[in-house]
Coordinates of C-alpha atoms in Angstrom, one line a residue:
Chain A
X1 CA 32.8 25.5 80.2
X2 CA 29.9 27.5 78.9
X3 CA 30.0 25.8 75.4
X4 CA 29.9 27.6 72.0
X5 CA 27.7 30.6 72.0
X6 CA 26.4 32.6 69.1
X7 CA 24.8 36.1 68.7
X8 CA 22.3 36.9 67.8
X9 CA 20.1 33.9 67.9
X10 CA 17.6 35.4 65.4
X11 CA 18.0 38.0 62.7
X12 CA 15.4 39.3 60.3
X13 CA 16.7 41.6 57.7
X14 CA 15.7 43.1 54.3
X15 CA 17.1 42.0 51.0
X16 CA 20.3 44.0 50.1
X17 CA 21.2 44.6 53.7
X18 CA 24.5 43.4 55.3
X19 CA 24.4 41.2 58.3
X20 CA 27.1 40.1 60.7
X21 CA 27.1 37.0 63.1
X22 CA 29.3 36.5 66.0
X23 CA 30.7 33.1 67.4
X24 CA 32.5 32.7 70.7
X25 CA 34.1 29.2 70.8
X26 CA 34.8 27.1 73.8
X27 CA 37.9 28.4 75.6
X28 CA 41.2 26.9 74.5
X29 CA 39.6 25.6 71.3
X30 CA 41.9 26.5 68.6
X31 CA 39.7 25.3 65.5
X32 CA 36.4 27.3 64.7
X33 CA 34.0 26.3 61.9
X34 CA 31.1 27.9 60.2
X35 CA 28.1 25.8 58.8
X36 CA 24.9 26.7 57.0
X37 CA 21.7 24.7 57.5
X38 CA 18.6 25.0 55.4
X39 CA 15.3 23.4 56.2
X40 CA 15.3 19.6 56.0
X41 CA 19.1 19.3 55.2
X42 CA 22.1 18.6 57.3
X43 CA 24.6 21.3 58.0
X44 CA 26.8 22.4 55.1
X45 CA 30.5 23.3 55.8
X46 CA 31.5 26.8 54.8
X47 CA 34.9 27.6 56.2
X48 CA 37.1 27.1 59.2
X49 CA 39.9 28.7 61.1
X50 CA 42.9 27.3 63.1
X51 CA 43.8 30.0 65.6
X52 CA 43.5 33.3 63.5
X53 CA 44.4 31.7 60.2
X54 CA 41.6 30.9 57.7
X55 CA 42.6 27.4 56.3
X56 CA 39.6 26.6 54.2
X57 CA 37.2 29.2 52.5
X58 CA 36.7 27.7 49.1
X59 CA 33.2 26.5 50.3
X60 CA 31.9 29.9 51.2
X61 CA 28.9 30.2 49.1
X62 CA 29.9 33.4 47.1
X63 CA 32.0 36.5 47.5
X64 CA 29.3 38.1 49.4
X65 CA 30.2 35.8 52.4
X66 CA 33.3 36.4 54.5
X67 CA 34.6 35.4 57.9
X68 CA 37.1 36.6 60.3
X69 CA 38.8 35.5 63.6
X70 CA 41.2 38.4 64.2
X71 CA 42.7 37.3 67.5
X72 CA 42.1 33.6 67.3
X73 CA 39.2 33.9 69.8
X74 CA 35.7 34.8 68.5
X75 CA 34.8 34.9 64.9
X76 CA 32.5 36.8 62.7
X77 CA 30.5 35.9 59.6
X78 CA 29.4 38.7 57.4
X79 CA 26.9 38.4 54.5
X80 CA 26.8 41.4 52.3
X81 CA 23.9 42.4 50.2
X82 CA 21.7 39.5 51.5
X83 CA 19.4 37.7 49.2
X84 CA 16.2 35.7 50.2
X85 CA 18.2 32.6 49.4
X86 CA 20.5 33.3 52.2
X87 CA 17.7 32.6 54.8
X88 CA 19.1 29.7 56.8
X89 CA 20.6 28.7 60.1
X90 CA 24.2 29.6 60.5
X91 CA 26.1 27.3 62.9
X92 CA 29.4 27.7 64.5
X93 CA 31.4 24.9 66.0
X94 CA 34.8 24.6 67.6
X95 CA 37.3 21.9 68.5
X96 CA 40.8 21.2 69.6
X97 CA 43.3 20.5 66.9
X98 CA 45.7 17.6 67.3
X99 CA 43.8 15.5 69.9
X100 CA 41.9 13.2 67.7
X101 CA 44.6 11.0 66.6
X102 CA 43.4 9.3 63.5
X103 CA 39.7 9.8 64.5
X104 CA 37.2 12.2 63.0
X105 CA 37.6 15.0 65.4
X106 CA 34.5 15.9 67.6
X107 CA 33.1 19.4 67.1
X108 CA 31.1 21.2 69.5
X109 CA 28.3 23.3 68.0
X110 CA 26.6 26.4 69.1
X111 CA 22.8 27.1 69.1
X112 CA 23.0 28.8 65.7
X113 CA 21.8 32.1 64.3
X114 CA 18.6 31.8 62.3
X115 CA 18.5 34.4 59.5
X116 CA 15.4 35.5 57.6
X117 CA 15.9 37.7 54.6
X118 CA 12.6 39.4 53.5
Chain B
X1 CA 34.6 11.3 51.8
X2 CA 32.5 8.3 52.0
X3 CA 28.8 8.8 51.3
X4 CA 26.4 7.6 53.8
X5 CA 22.8 6.3 53.3
X6 CA 20.3 6.2 56.3
X7 CA 16.5 6.1 56.5
X8 CA 14.8 9.6 56.2
X9 CA 12.4 8.9 59.3
X10 CA 11.6 6.5 61.9
X11 CA 8.9 6.1 64.5
X12 CA 8.9 4.6 67.9
X13 CA 7.2 4.5 71.3
X14 CA 8.6 5.4 74.7
X15 CA 10.5 2.6 76.3
X16 CA 11.4 0.8 73.0
X17 CA 14.9 0.2 71.6
X18 CA 15.6 2.0 68.5
X19 CA 18.1 0.9 65.9
X20 CA 19.1 3.2 63.1
X21 CA 21.3 1.6 60.3
X22 CA 23.6 3.5 58.1
X23 CA 25.2 2.2 55.0
X24 CA 28.7 3.5 54.0
X25 CA 30.0 1.0 51.3
X26 CA 32.9 3.1 50.3
X27 CA 34.3 3.6 53.7
X28 CA 38.1 3.9 53.7
X29 CA 40.4 1.9 55.9
X30 CA 41.2 4.9 58.1
X31 CA 37.8 6.2 58.4
X32 CA 35.9 6.2 61.7
X33 CA 32.0 6.2 62.0
X34 CA 30.4 9.0 64.0
X35 CA 26.9 9.9 65.0
X36 CA 25.4 13.2 65.8
X37 CA 22.1 14.2 67.2
X38 CA 20.2 17.5 66.6
X39 CA 17.3 18.9 68.3
X40 CA 15.1 21.4 66.6
X41 CA 16.6 25.0 66.9
X42 CA 19.9 23.6 68.3
X43 CA 23.2 22.7 66.8
X44 CA 24.2 19.0 66.4
X45 CA 25.7 17.2 69.4
X46 CA 28.2 14.4 69.3
X47 CA 26.7 11.1 70.4
X48 CA 29.3 8.2 69.8
X49 CA 32.1 7.3 67.4
X50 CA 33.6 3.9 66.6
X51 CA 35.9 2.1 64.2
X52 CA 35.0 -1.6 64.5
X53 CA 32.9 -4.1 66.5
X54 CA 30.9 -2.4 69.4
X55 CA 31.3 0.9 71.3
X56 CA 28.9 1.8 74.2
X57 CA 28.6 4.9 76.2
X58 CA 26.0 6.3 78.5
X59 CA 23.8 7.4 75.7
X60 CA 24.0 4.8 72.9
X61 CA 25.7 1.7 71.4
X62 CA 27.3 1.5 68.0
X63 CA 27.6 -1.8 66.2
X64 CA 29.9 -2.1 63.3
X65 CA 30.2 -5.3 61.4
X66 CA 33.6 -6.7 60.3
X67 CA 33.3 -5.4 56.7
X68 CA 32.4 -1.9 58.1
X69 CA 30.2 -1.2 55.2
X70 CA 27.4 -0.4 57.6
X71 CA 26.6 0.5 61.1
X72 CA 23.8 0.7 63.6
X73 CA 23.2 3.2 66.2
X74 CA 21.2 1.6 69.1
X75 CA 19.2 3.8 71.5
X76 CA 18.0 1.8 74.6
X77 CA 14.6 2.5 75.9
X78 CA 14.0 5.8 74.2
X79 CA 11.9 8.6 75.7
X80 CA 10.1 11.5 74.2
X81 CA 13.2 13.7 74.6
X82 CA 15.0 11.4 72.1
X83 CA 12.9 12.8 69.3
X84 CA 15.6 14.4 67.1
X85 CA 17.4 14.0 63.8
X86 CA 20.3 11.6 64.0
X87 CA 23.3 12.0 61.5
X88 CA 25.7 9.3 60.5
X89 CA 29.2 10.6 59.3
X90 CA 32.3 8.8 58.2
X91 CA 35.9 10.2 58.0
X92 CA 39.0 10.5 59.8
X93 CA 41.6 13.0 60.6
X94 CA 43.3 12.4 57.1
X95 CA 40.1 13.6 55.4
X96 CA 40.2 17.1 56.5
X97 CA 38.3 19.0 59.3
X98 CA 34.9 19.5 57.6
X99 CA 32.2 17.3 58.8
X100 CA 30.0 16.1 55.8
X101 CA 26.4 15.8 56.9
X102 CA 23.6 14.0 54.9
X103 CA 20.0 14.6 55.6
X104 CA 20.0 12.4 58.7
X105 CA 17.2 10.3 60.2
X106 CA 14.3 11.9 61.8
X107 CA 13.3 9.9 64.9
X108 CA 9.8 10.5 66.3
X109 CA 9.0 9.0 69.7
X110 CA 5.4 8.8 71.0
X111 CA 3.8 8.1 74.1

């Protein structure tokens, strides 16, 4: 078990450019989540997938943000026309659906992709 | 989801026991209490989860009083490597899958 991986770890871009981040979840984890974290704040939920279906996307920050998980394995998060306010850490997490009973399910986070928009 | 309140920061020395208390006055009957730890430049990591009374694992203990309106994360004999942000979350499977994080408690351990 290699854990959740994210690529790249760091990204510097100019305002107006598009960026894409990749997340590889833990094998056999069918749920995948994206969060954003700004300095001094806790992670903020953006969207999640169960297998290839995107079940919640209303919290994506704007229509410039989109996510895909085409084959139910890895996922990508794209930000179009980046703005300086998009600078943050983007975290991916994964979990196994249906194993938590009534508990709050345990999510396993990757190391994040730190984005800086100049 | 129930809102949580925890101290913004705490300081400790190596070898001491650290107790971080979280208030969650509006916790629902089906909610569990979960704590995550986050080191700089890393994603959060699950520490412990409980529903009532006391839960202990190899990392920490979680104390939950009968009214469940608060909980205390106890870290025994902290070391420098326990310096991190600790988040208290409440919720259950009925609340959906998103984890709702507050600002957490920044614990600084000194030698």
